[in-house]
Short mmCIF file of C-alpha atoms in Angstrom, two decimals:
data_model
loop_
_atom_site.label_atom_id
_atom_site.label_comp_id
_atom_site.label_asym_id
_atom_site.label_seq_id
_atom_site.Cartn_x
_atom_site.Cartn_y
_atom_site.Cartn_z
CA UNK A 1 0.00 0.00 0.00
CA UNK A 2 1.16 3.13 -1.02
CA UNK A 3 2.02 5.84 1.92
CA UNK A 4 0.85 8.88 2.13
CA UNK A 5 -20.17 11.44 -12.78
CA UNK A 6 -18.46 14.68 -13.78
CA UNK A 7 -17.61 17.34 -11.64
CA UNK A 8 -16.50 21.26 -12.40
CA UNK A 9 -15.56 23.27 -9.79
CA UNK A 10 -13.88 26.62 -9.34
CA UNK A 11 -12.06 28.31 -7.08
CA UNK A 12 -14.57 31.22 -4.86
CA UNK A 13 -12.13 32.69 -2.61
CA UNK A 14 -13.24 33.66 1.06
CA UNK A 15 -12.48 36.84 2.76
CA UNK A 16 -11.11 36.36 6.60
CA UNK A 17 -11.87 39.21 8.35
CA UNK A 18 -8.76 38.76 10.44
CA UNK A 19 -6.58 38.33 7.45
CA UNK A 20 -6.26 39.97 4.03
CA UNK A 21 -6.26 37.68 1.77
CA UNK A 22 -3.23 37.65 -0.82
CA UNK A 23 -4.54 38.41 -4.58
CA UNK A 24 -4.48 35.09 -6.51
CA UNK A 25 -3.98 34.85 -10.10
CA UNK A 26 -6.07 32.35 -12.10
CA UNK A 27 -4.92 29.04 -13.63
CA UNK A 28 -4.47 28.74 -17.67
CA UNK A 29 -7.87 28.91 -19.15
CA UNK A 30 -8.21 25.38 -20.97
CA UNK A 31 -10.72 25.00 -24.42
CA UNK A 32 -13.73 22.75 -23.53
CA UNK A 33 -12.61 20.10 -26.14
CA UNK A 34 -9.44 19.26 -24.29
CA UNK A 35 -8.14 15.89 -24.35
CA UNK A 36 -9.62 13.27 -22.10
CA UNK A 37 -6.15 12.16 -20.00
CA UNK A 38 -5.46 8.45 -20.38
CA UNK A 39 -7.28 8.42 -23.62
CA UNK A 40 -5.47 9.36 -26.48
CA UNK A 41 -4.71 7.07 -29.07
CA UNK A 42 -1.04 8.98 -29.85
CA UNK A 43 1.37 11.36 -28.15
CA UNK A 44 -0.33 14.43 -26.32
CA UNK A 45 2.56 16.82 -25.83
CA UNK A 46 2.11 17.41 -21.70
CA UNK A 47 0.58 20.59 -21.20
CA UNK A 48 -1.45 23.23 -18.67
CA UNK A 49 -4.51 21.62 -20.10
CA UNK A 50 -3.50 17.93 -20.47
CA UNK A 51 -2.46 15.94 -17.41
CA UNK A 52 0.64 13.69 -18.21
CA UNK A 53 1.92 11.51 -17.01
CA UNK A 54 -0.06 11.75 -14.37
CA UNK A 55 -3.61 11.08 -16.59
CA UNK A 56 -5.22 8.71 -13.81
CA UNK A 57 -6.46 10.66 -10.59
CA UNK A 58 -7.29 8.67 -7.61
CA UNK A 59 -9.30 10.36 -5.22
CA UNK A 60 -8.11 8.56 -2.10
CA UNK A 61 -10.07 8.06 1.27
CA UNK A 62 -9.74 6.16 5.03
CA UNK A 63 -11.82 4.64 7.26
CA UNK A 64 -9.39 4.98 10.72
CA UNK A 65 -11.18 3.00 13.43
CA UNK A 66 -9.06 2.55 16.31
CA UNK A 67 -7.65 5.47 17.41
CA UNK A 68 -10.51 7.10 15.09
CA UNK A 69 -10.65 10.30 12.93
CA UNK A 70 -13.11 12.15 11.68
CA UNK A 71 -16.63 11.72 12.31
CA UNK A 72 -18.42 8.69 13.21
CA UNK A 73 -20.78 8.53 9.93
CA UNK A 74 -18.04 9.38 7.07
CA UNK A 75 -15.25 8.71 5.71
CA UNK A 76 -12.31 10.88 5.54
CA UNK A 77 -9.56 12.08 2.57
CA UNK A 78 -6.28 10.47 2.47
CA UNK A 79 -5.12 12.64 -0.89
CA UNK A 80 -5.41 13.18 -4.51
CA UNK A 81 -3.08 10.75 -6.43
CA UNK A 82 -1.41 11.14 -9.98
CA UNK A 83 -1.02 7.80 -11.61
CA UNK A 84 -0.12 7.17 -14.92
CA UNK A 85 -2.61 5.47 -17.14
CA UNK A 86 -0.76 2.08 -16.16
CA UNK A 87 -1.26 2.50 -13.18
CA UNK A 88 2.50 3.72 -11.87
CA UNK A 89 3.14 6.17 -10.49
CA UNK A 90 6.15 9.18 -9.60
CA UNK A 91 6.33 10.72 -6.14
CA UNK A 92 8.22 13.95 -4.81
CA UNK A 93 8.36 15.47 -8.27
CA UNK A 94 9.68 18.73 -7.05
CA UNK A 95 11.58 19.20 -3.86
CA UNK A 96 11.25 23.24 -3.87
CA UNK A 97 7.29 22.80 -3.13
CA UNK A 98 7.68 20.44 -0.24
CA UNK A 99 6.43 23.08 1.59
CA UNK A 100 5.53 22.17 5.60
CA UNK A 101 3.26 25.33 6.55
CA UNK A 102 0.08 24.09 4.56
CA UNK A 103 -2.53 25.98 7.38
CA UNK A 104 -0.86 29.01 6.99
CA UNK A 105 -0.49 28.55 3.24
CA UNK A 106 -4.08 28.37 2.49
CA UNK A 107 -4.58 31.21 5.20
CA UNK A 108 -3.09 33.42 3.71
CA UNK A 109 -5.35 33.21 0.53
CA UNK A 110 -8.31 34.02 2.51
CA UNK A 111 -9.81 30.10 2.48
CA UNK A 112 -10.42 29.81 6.29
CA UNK A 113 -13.79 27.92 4.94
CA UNK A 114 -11.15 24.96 3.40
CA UNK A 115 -9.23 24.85 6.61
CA UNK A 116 -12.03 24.50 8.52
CA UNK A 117 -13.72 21.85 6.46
CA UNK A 118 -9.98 19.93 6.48
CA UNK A 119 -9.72 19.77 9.95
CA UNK A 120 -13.11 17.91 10.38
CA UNK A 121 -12.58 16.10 7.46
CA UNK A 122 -8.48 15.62 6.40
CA UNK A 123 -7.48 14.22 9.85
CA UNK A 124 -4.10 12.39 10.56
CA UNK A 125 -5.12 9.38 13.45
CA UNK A 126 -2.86 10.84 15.25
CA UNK A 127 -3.80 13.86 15.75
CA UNK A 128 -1.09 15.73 13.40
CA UNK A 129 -2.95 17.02 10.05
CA UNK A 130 0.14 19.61 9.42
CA UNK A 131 2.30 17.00 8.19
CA UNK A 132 -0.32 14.69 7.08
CA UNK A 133 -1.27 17.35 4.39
CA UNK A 134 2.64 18.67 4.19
CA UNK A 135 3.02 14.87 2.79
CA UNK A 136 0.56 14.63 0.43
CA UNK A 137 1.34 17.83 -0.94
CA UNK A 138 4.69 17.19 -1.47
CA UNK A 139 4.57 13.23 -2.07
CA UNK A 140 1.75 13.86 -4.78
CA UNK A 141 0.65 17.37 -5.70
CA UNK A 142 4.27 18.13 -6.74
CA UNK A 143 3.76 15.81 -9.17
CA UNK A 144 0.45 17.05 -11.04
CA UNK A 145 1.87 18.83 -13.93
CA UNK A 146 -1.25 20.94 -14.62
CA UNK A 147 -0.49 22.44 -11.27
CA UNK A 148 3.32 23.92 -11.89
CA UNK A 149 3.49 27.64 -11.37
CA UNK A 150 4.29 27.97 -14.63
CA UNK A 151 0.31 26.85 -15.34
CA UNK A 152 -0.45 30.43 -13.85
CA UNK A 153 -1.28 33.95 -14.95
CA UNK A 154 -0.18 35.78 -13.19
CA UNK A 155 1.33 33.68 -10.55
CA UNK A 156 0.93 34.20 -6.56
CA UNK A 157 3.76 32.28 -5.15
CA UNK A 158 2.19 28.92 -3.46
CA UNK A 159 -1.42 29.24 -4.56
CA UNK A 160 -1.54 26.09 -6.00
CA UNK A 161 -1.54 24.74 -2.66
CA UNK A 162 -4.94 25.87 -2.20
CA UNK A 163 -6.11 24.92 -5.57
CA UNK A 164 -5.39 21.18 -4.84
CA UNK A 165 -6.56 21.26 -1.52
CA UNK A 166 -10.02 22.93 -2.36
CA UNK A 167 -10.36 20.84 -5.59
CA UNK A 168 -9.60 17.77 -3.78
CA UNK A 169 -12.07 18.62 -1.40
CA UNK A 170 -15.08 19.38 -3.28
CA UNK A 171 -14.03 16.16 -5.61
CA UNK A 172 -14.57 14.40 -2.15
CA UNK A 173 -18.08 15.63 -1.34
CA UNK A 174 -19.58 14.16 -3.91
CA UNK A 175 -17.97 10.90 -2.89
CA UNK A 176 -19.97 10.18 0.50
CA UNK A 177 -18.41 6.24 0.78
CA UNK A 178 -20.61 5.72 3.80
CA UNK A 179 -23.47 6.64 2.01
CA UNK A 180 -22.75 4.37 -1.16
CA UNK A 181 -22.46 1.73 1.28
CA UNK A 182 -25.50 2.66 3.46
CA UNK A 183 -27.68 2.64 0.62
CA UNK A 184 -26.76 -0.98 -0.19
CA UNK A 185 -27.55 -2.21 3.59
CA UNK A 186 -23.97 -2.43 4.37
CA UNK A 187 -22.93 -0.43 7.87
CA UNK A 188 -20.57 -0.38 10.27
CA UNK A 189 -20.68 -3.39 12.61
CA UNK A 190 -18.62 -5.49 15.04
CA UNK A 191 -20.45 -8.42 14.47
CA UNK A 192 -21.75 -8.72 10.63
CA UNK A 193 -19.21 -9.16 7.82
CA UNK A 194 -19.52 -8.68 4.21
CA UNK A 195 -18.36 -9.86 0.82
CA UNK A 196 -16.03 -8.34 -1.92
CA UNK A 197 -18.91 -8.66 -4.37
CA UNK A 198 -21.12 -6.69 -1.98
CA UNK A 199 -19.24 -3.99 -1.46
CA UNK A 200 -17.81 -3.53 -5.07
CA UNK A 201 -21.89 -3.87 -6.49
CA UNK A 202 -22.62 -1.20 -3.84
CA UNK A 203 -19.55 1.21 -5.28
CA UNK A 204 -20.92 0.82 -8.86
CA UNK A 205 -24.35 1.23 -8.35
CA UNK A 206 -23.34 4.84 -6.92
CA UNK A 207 -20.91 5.27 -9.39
CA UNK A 208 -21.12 3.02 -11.96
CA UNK A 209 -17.82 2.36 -12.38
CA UNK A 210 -15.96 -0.49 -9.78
CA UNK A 211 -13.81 1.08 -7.07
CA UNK A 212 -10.57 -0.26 -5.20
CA UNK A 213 -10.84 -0.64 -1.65
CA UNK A 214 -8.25 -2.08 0.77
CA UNK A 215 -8.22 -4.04 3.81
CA UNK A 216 -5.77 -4.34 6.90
CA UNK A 217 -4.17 -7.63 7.22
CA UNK A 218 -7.01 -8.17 9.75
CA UNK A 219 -9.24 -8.52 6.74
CA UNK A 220 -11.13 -4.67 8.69
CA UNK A 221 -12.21 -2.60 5.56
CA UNK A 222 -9.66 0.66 6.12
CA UNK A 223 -9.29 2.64 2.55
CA UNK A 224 -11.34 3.73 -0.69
CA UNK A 225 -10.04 4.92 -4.20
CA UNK A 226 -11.81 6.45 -6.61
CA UNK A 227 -10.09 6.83 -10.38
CA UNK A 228 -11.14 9.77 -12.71
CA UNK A 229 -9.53 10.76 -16.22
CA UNK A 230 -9.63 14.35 -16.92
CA UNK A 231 -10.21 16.61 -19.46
CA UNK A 232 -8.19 19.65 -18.97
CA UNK A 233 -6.48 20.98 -15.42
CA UNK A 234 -6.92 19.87 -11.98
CA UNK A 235 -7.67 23.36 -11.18
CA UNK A 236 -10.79 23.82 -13.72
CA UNK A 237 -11.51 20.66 -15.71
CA UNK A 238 -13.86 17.63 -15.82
CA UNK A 239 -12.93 14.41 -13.94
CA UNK A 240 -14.69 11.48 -15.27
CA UNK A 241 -15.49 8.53 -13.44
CA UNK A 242 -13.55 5.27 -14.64
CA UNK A 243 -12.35 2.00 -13.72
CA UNK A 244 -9.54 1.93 -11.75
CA UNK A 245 -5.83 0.27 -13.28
CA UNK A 246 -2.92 -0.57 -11.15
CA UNK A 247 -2.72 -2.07 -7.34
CA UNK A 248 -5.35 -4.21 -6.86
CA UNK A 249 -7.50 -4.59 -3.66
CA UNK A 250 -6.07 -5.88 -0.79
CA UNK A 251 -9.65 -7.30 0.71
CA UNK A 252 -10.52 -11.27 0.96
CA UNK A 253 -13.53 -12.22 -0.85
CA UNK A 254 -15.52 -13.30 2.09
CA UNK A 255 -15.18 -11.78 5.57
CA UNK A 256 -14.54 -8.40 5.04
CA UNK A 257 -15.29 -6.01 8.63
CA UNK A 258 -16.27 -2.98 8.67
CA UNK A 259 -16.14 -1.76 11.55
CA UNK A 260 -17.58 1.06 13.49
CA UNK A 261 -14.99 4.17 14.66
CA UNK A 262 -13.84 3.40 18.30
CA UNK A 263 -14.51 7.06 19.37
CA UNK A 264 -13.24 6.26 22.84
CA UNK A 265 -9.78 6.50 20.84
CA UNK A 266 -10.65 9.69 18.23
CA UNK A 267 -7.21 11.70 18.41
CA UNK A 268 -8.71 14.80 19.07
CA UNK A 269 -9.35 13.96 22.76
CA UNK A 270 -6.79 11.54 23.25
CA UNK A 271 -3.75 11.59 25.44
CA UNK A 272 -1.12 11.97 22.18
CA UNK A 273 -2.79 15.08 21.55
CA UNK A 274 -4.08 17.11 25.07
CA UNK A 275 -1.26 15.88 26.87
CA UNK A 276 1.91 14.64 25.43
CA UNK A 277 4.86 17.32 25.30
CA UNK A 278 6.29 14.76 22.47
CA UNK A 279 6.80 15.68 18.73
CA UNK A 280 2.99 14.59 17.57
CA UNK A 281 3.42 10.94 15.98
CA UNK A 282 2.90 11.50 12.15
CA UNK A 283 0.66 8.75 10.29
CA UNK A 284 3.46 7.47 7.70
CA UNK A 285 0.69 5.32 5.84
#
C-alpha cells in the first residue's frame, strides 16, 4: 500500500476578516474540447490543459477506526493521487514545493472555509494534520503537472496549494463512501461481515464504475479509491469517473469487517494530543 459522474468546480475565494487575503492569479484557461487524460490514441505533448503523465487521478479516502478520525458517519480524505494510465506512479516530483506550513499557506489566501472543512474532514489518526497534508502535498501534488506555477497567470507564489486542496475537497463531497455503502444495507458493525462482491456492487451502483478498496491484514475494511480521467487541469476541468488500473484490492472475498470508529480512541481527545509534550506521531501510511 502506497504511503501517504463529472464534476466542475472553481475556485470562490473567502475573505477572513482577520486576514487579508493575498490576490491570486487564475490558472491557464483550458478549451472545452481538451483531451480526455489516459485516452489518447497517440502522443499528447504534456501541457497546462492535459495531465501527463499523471492522466489517472485517484481520489483517495480512510476509514481509521481505532484510534478514530473524523466523524463517526463518514469517511475521511487520504489525498489526490497522480497515476499514470498504467497505473505507476512518480512521487516527490519537485523538492522546492515540499512546503511544511500548509494551514498558513491556504490562510493566507483568505480560504479559512477549506481549513475548517480539512480539519473535520483531512485528519491524521494521530492527531497531526500539518504534516499529514505537508506529505501529500509534497509526495503527490508536486507531481500534477497541470499544477506547476508555470500553469499560472499571473502567478501568486504557493497558490496552488490551495487549488489542490479545495479541488480535492469538493471532488470528495460528492464521494460520501458511507453513504454508497448505506444505501446498499452495508454499515458499520462489530459483528456482521460482508463480501467483496457486496461492497464492489454497492460502489458501482453509486458510481457506476468499480472502485478499489483495501483491507488491513485483519481482513477490517480501512481505505477507498476512486479513479477519474480528466479533461483539462486539476484546477478547472472535468474528472470522469472510470475504472480503476494498477494495485489491486487488498480485501478477501468473504469476511470483510467494517467496523464502526472506536470514538473512545478519536485523536482529538486523546492523550497523544491534550497531553503529550512529544513531537505529535505523524501517520506514515
Amino acid at each position: 500500500m502506497r504511503q501517504f459522474l463529472q464534476v466542475s468546480l472553481a475556485l470562490v475565494p473567502f475573505a477572513s476578516f482577520f486576514l487579508q487575503p493575498v490576490a491570486a492569479g487564475h490558472p491557464a484557461v483550458c478549451p472545452s474540447n481538451s483531451s480526455l487524460s489516459c485516452h489518447n490514441s497517440t502522443f499528447v505533448q504534456p501541457s497546462c490543459c492535459f495531465n501527463y503523465p499523471g492522466g489517472q487521478l485517484l481520489q483517495t479516502q480512510y476509514w481509521d477506526t481505532d484510534p478514530a478520525s473524523g466523524p463517526a458517519d463518514h469517511w475521511t480524505v487520504h489525498g489526490l493521487w497522480p497515476d499514470h494510465c498504467d497505473g505507476t506512479y512518480d512521487s516527490y516530483c519537485d523538492a522546492s514545493r515540499e512546503y511544511t506550513n500548509i494551514s498558513s499557506i491556504i490562510s493566507s489566501f483568505g480560504r479559512v472555509d477549506l481549513l475548517q472543512y480539512m480539519e473535520k474532514f483531512w485528519t491524521d489518526y494521530h492527531g497531526n494534520d500539518e504534516s499529514f497534508w505537508a506529505h501529500e502535498f509534497g509526495k503527490h501534488a508536486t507531481c500534477i503537472n497541470t499544477l506547476d506555477p508555470s500553469c499560472y497567470v499571473n502567478y501568486k507564489p504557493q497558490e496552488e496549494v490551495v487549488d489542490f486542496f479545495h479541488r480535492t475537497v469538493e471532488l470528495f463531497k460528492t464521494l460520501d463512501t458511507y453513504k454508497f455503502l448505506a444505501m446498499a444495507g452495508i454499515y458499520p458493525s462489530t459483528t456482521t461481515t460482508y463480501t467483496f462482491n457486496q461492497i464492489q456492487s454497492a460502489l458501482r451502483q453509486a458510481r457506476g464504475v468499480n472502485a478499489t478498496f483495501q483491507c488491513t491484514s485483519k481482513g477490517e475494511l480501512d481505505e477507498m479509491w476512486y479513479t477519474f480521467d480528466i479533461r483539462g487541469s486539476v484546477q478547472t476541468g472535468q474528472f470522469v469517473a472510470t475504472e480503476p488500473v494498477g494495485e489491486a484490492s487488498s480485501c478477501n472475498a468473504t469476511g470483510i469487517k467494517y467496523l464502526p470508529k472506536n470514538l473512545t480512541s478519536y485523536y482529538a481527545t486523546s492523550s497523544i494530543v491534550t497531553t503529550s509534550t512529544a513531537a505529535p506521531i505523524m501517520s506514515m501510511r
